[in-house]
mmCIF file of C-alpha atoms in Angstrom:
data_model
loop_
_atom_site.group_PDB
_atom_site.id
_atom_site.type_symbol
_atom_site.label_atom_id
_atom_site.label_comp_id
_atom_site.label_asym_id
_atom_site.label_seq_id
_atom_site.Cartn_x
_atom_site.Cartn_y
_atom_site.Cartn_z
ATOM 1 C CA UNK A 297 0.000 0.000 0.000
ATOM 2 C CA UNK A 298 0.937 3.299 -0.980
ATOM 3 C CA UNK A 299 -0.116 6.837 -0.207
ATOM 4 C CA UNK A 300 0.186 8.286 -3.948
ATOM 5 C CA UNK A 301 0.586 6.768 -7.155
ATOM 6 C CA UNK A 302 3.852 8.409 -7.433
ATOM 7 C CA UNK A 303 5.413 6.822 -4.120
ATOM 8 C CA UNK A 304 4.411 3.707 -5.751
ATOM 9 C CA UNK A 305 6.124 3.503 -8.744
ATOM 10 C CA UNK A 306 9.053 4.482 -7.442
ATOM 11 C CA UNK A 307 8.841 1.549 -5.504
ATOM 12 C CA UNK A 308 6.905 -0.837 -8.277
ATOM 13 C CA UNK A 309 10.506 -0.066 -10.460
ATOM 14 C CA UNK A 310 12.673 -0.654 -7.886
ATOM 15 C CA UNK A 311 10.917 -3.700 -6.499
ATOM 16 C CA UNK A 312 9.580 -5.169 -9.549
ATOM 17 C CA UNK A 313 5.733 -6.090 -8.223
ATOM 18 C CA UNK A 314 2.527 -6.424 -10.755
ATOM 19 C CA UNK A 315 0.156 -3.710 -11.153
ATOM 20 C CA UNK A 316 -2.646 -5.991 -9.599
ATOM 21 C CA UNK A 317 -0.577 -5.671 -6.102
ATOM 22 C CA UNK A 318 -0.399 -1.859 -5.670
ATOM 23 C CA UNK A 319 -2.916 -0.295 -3.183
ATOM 24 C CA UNK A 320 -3.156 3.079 -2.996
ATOM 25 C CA UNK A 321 -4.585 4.451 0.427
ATOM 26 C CA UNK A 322 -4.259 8.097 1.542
ATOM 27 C CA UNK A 323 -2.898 9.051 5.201
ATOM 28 C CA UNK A 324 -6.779 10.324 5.833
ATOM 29 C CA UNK A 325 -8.843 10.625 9.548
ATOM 30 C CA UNK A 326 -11.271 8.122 10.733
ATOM 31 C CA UNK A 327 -14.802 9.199 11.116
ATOM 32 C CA UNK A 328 -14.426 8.570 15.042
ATOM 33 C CA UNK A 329 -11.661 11.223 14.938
ATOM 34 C CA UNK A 330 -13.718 14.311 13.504
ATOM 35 C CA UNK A 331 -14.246 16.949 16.261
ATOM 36 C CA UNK A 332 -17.451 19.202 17.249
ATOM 37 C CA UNK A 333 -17.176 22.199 15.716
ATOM 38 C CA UNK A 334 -17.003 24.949 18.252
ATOM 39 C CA UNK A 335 -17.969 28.637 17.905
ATOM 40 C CA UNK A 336 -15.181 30.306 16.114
ATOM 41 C CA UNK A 337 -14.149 34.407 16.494
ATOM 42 C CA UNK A 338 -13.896 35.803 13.263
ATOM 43 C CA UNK A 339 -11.137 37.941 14.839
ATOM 44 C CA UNK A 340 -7.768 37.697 14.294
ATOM 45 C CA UNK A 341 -7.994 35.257 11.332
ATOM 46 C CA UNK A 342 -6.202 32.119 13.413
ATOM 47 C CA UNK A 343 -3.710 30.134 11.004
ATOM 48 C CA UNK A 344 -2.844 27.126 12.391
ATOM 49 C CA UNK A 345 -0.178 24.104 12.313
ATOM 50 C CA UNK A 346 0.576 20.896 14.053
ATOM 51 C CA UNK A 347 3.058 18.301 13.072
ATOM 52 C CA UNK A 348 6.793 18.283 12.648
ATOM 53 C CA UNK A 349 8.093 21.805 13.178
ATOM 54 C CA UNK A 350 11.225 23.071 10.829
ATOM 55 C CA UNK A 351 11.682 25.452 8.242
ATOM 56 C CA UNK A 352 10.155 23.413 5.102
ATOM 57 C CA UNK A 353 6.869 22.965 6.922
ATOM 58 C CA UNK A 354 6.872 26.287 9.008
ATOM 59 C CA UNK A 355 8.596 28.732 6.645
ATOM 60 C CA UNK A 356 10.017 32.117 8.216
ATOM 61 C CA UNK A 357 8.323 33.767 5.322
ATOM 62 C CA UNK A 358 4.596 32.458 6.933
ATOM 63 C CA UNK A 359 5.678 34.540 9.921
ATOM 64 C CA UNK A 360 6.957 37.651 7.522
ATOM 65 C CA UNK A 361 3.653 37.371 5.743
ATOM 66 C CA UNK A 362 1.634 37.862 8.807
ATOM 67 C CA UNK A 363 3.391 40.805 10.102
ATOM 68 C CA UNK A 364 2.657 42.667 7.088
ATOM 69 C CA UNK A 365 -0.997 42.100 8.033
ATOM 70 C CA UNK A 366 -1.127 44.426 11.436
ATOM 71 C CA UNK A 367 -2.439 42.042 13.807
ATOM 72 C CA UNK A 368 -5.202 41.032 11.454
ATOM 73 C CA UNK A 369 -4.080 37.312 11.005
ATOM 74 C CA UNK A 370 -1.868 34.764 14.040
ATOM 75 C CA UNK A 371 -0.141 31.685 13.905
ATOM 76 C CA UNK A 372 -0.684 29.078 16.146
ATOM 77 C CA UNK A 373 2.018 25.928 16.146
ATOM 78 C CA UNK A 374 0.893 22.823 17.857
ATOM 79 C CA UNK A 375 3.577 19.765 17.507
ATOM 80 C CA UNK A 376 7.511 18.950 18.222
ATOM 81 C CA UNK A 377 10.695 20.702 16.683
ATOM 82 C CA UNK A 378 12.355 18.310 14.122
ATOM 83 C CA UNK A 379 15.612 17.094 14.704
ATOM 84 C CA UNK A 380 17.585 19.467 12.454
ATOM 85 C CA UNK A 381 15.732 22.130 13.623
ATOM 86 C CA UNK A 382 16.962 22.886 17.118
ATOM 87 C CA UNK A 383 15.417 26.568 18.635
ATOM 88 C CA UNK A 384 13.371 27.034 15.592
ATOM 89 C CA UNK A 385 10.105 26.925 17.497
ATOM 90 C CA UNK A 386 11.906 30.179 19.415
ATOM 91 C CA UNK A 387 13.283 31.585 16.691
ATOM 92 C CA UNK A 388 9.579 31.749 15.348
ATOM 93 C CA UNK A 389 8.034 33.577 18.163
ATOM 94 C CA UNK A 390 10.802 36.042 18.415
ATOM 95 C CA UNK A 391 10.491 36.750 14.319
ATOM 96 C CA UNK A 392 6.409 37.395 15.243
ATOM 97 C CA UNK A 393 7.066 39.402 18.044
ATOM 98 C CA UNK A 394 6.106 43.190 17.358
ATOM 99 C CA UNK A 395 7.460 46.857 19.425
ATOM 100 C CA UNK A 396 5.211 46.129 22.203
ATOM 101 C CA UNK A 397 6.631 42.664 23.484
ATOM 102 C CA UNK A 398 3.206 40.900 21.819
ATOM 103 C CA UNK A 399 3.826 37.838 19.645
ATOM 104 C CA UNK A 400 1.846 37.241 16.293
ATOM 105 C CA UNK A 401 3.441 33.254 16.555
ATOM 106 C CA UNK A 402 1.796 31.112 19.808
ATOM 107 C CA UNK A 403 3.756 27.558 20.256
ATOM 108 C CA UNK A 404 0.413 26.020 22.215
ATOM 109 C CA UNK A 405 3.104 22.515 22.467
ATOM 110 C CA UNK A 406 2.747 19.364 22.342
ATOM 111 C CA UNK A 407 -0.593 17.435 22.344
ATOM 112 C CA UNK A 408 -0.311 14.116 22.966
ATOM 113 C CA UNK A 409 -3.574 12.140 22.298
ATOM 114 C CA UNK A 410 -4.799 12.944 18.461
ATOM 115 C CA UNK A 411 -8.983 13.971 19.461
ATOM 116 C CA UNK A 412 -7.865 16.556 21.634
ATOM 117 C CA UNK A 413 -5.050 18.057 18.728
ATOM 118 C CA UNK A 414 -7.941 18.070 16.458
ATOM 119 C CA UNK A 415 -10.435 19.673 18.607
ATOM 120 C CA UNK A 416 -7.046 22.714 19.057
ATOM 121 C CA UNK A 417 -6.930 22.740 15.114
ATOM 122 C CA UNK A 418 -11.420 23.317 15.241
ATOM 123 C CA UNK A 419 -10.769 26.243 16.881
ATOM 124 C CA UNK A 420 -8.646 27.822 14.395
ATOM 125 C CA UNK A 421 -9.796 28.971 10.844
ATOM 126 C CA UNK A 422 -7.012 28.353 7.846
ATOM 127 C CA UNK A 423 -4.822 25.099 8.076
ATOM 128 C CA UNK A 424 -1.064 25.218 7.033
ATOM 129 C CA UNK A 425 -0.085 22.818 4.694
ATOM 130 C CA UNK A 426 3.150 24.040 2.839
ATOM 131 C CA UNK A 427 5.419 21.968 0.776
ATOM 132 C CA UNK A 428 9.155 23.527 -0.809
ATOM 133 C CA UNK A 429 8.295 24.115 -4.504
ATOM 134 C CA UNK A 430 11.599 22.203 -5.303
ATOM 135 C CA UNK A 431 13.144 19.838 -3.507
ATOM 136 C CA UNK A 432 15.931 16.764 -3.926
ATOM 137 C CA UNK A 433 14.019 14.774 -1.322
ATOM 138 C CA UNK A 434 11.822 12.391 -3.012
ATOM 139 C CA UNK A 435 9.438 12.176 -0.006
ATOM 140 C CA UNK A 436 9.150 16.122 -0.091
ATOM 141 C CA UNK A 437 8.300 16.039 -3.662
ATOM 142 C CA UNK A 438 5.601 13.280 -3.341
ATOM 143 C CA UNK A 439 3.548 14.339 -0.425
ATOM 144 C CA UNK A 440 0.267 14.488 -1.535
ATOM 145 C CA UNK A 441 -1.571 11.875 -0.144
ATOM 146 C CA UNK A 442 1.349 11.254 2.572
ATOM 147 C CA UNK A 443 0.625 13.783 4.710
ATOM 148 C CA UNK A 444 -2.120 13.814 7.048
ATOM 149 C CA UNK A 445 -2.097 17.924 7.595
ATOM 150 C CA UNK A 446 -4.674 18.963 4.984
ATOM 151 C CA UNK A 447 -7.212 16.152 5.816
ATOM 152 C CA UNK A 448 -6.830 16.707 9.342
ATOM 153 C CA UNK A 449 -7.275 20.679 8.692
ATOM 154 C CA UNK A 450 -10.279 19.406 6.681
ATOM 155 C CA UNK A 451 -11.711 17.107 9.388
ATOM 156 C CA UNK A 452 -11.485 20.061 11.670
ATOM 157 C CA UNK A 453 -13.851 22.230 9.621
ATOM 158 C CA UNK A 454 -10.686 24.543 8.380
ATOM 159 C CA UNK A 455 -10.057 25.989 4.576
ATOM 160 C CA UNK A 456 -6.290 25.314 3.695
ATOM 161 C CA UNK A 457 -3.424 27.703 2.557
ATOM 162 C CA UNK A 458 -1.099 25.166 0.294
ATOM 163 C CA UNK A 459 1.868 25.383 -1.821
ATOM 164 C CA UNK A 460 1.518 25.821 -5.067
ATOM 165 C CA UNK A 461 2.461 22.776 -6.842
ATOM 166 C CA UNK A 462 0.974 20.690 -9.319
ATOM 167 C CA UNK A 463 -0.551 18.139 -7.368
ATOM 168 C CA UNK A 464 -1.729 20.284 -4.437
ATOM 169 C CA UNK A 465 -3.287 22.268 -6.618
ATOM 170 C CA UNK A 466 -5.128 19.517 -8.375
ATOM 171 C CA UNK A 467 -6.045 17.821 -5.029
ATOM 172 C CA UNK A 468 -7.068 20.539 -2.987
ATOM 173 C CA UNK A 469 -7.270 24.132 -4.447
ATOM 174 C CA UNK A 470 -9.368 22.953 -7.744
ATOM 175 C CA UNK A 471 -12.093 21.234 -6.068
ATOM 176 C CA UNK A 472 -12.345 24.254 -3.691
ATOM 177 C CA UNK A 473 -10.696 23.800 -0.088
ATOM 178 C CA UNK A 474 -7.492 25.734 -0.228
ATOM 179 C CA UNK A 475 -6.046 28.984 -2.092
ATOM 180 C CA UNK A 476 -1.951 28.588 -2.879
ATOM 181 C CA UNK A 477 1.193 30.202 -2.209
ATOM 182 C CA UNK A 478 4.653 30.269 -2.863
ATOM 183 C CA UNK A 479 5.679 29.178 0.927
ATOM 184 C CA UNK A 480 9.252 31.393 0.524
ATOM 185 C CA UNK A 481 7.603 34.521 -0.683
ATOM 186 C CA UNK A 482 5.778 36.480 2.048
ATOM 187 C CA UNK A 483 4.224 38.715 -0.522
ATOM 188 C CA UNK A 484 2.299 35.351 -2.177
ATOM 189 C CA UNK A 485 1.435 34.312 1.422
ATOM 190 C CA UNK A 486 0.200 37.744 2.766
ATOM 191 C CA UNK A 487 -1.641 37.842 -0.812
ATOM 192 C CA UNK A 488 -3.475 34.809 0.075
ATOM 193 C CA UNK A 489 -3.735 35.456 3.347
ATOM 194 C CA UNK A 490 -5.526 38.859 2.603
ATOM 195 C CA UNK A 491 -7.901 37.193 0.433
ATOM 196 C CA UNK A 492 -9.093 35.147 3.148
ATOM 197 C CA UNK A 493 -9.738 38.492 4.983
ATOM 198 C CA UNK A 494 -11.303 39.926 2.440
ATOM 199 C CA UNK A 495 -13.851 36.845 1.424
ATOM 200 C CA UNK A 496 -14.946 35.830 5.262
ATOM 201 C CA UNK A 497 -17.746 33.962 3.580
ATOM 202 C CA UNK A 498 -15.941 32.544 0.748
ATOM 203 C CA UNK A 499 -13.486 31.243 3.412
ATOM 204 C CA UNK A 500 -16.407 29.609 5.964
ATOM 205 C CA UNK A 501 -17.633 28.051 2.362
ATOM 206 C CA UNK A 502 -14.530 26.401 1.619
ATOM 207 C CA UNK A 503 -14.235 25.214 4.979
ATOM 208 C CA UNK A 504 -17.391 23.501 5.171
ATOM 209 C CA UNK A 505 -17.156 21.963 1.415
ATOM 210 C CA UNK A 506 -13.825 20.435 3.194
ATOM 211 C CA UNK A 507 -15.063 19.188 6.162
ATOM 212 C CA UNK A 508 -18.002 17.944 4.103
ATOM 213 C CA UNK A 509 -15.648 16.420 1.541
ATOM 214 C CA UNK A 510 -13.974 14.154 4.768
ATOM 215 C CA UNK A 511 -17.444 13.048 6.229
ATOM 216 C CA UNK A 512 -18.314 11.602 3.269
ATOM 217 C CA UNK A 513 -15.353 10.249 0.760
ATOM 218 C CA UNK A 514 -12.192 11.085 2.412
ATOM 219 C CA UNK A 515 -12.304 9.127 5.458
ATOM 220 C CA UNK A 516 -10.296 5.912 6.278
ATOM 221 C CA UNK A 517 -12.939 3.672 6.940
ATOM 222 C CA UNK A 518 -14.495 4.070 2.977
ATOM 223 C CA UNK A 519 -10.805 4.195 1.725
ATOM 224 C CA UNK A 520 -9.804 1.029 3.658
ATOM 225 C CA UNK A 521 -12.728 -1.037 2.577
ATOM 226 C CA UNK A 522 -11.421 -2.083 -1.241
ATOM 227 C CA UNK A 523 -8.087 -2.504 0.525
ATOM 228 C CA UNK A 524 -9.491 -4.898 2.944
ATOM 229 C CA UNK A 525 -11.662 -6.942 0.562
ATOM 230 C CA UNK A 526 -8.678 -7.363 -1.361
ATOM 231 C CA UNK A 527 -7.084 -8.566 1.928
ATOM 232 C CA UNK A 528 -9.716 -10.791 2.437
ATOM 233 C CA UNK A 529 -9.597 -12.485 -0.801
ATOM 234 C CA UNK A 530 -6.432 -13.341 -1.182
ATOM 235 C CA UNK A 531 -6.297 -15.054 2.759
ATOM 236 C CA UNK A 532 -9.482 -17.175 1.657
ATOM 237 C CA UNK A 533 -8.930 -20.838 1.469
ATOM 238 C CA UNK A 534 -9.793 -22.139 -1.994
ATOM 239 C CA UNK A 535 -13.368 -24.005 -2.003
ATOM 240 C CA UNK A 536 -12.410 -27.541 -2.254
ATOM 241 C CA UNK A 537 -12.978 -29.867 -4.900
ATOM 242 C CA UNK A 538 -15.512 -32.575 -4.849
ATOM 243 C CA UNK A 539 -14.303 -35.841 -6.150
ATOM 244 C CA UNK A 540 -16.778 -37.455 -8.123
#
């Protein structure tokens, strides 16, 4: 099983299986894991994160972006700092922090258990999902389907800000969730950012068509199902033979 097509032939030509063996199933929420919906404050406009914290997932531009925006828009980072990235959670805060001591970046930490992160990510209003627009890692590159942010952005009711590559686009921005960016350029994020501002109904539409989009299609339990009949066909004894 595989969470893109991509990943999987990558692996098909270096392994060598048939077609008839590759799976693919998406890194998506169960329907037991969706959170109530809580009363949101349209003010500030909360952009939110959780998940592995370093510069390719939490660009210093994201934090550029929002300063340009006067208070209007704050980041909130829920998750642990990756390995490489040592004080970046720090150095975050400190870039968001304005003349008057107040931080546009809050580090809420780490939450353990996975209902109550997605209950913190309900409360918010855009979900960060960035990926580098070019990249030597073949994971980075083929991420769509791989990472759980956007669908658990989605579960949570949220609209999505996204990079814009080829396949995010496709996945997420032309069926209406997300708006894209160019995650190094603050101008292209406080451009989308400002849009969001400026459409507060567009925004609540999108996010609703998304968590709409998980209840019923993008959930694990409906993806899993082919995956498991398959499963359960192939471990079936054969029906045995009568002999006449």
């Amino acid at each position: 099983m595989f969470p893109n097509l991509e990943r999987a032939r990558i692996a098909q030509a270096e392994l060598g299986f048939a077609d008839q063996r590759l799976r693919i199933l998406w890194n998506l929420p169960r329907l037991a894991e969706l959170p109530t919906l809580p009363p949101r404050s349209g003010e500030p406009l909360i952009l939110y994160f959780h998940g592995s914290i370093s510069p390719d997932r939490v660009p210093r531009a994201v934090v550029k972006a929002i300063r340009r925006l006067e208070g209007a828009v704050r980041l909130q980072i829920v998750g642990y700092q990756a390995p490489g990235a040592p004080g970046y959670v720090d150095e975050l805060v400190e870039l968001g922090r304005g003349s008057d001591g107040f931080s546009l970046v809050e580090y809420l930490g780490i939450v353990p258990k996975r209902t109550e992160m997605l209950a913190v990510a309900a409360r918010a209003h855009i979900g960060l999902a960035v990926m580098p627009l070019t990249s030597s890692d073949l994971n980075m590159r083929h991420m769509t389907g791989a990472s759980n942010k956007a669908f658990d952005y989605m579960a949570a009711g949220l609209a999505l800000l996204v990079s814009d590559l080829d396949d995010w686009r496709a996945m997420f921005v032309e069926p209406g969730f997300a708006r894209a960016c160019d995650p190094e350029d603050p101008d292209s994020i406080a451009a989308a950012l400002l849009w969001f501002l400026q459409h507060d109904r567009d925004r609540q539409t999108m996010a609703a068509r998304a968590r709409a989009k998980i209840k019923t299609e993008w959930h694990y339990d409906k993806m899993f199902a082919p995956v498991a009949d398959a499963l359960a066909h192939i471990s079936k004894p054969p029906t045995p033979r009568t002999v006449p």
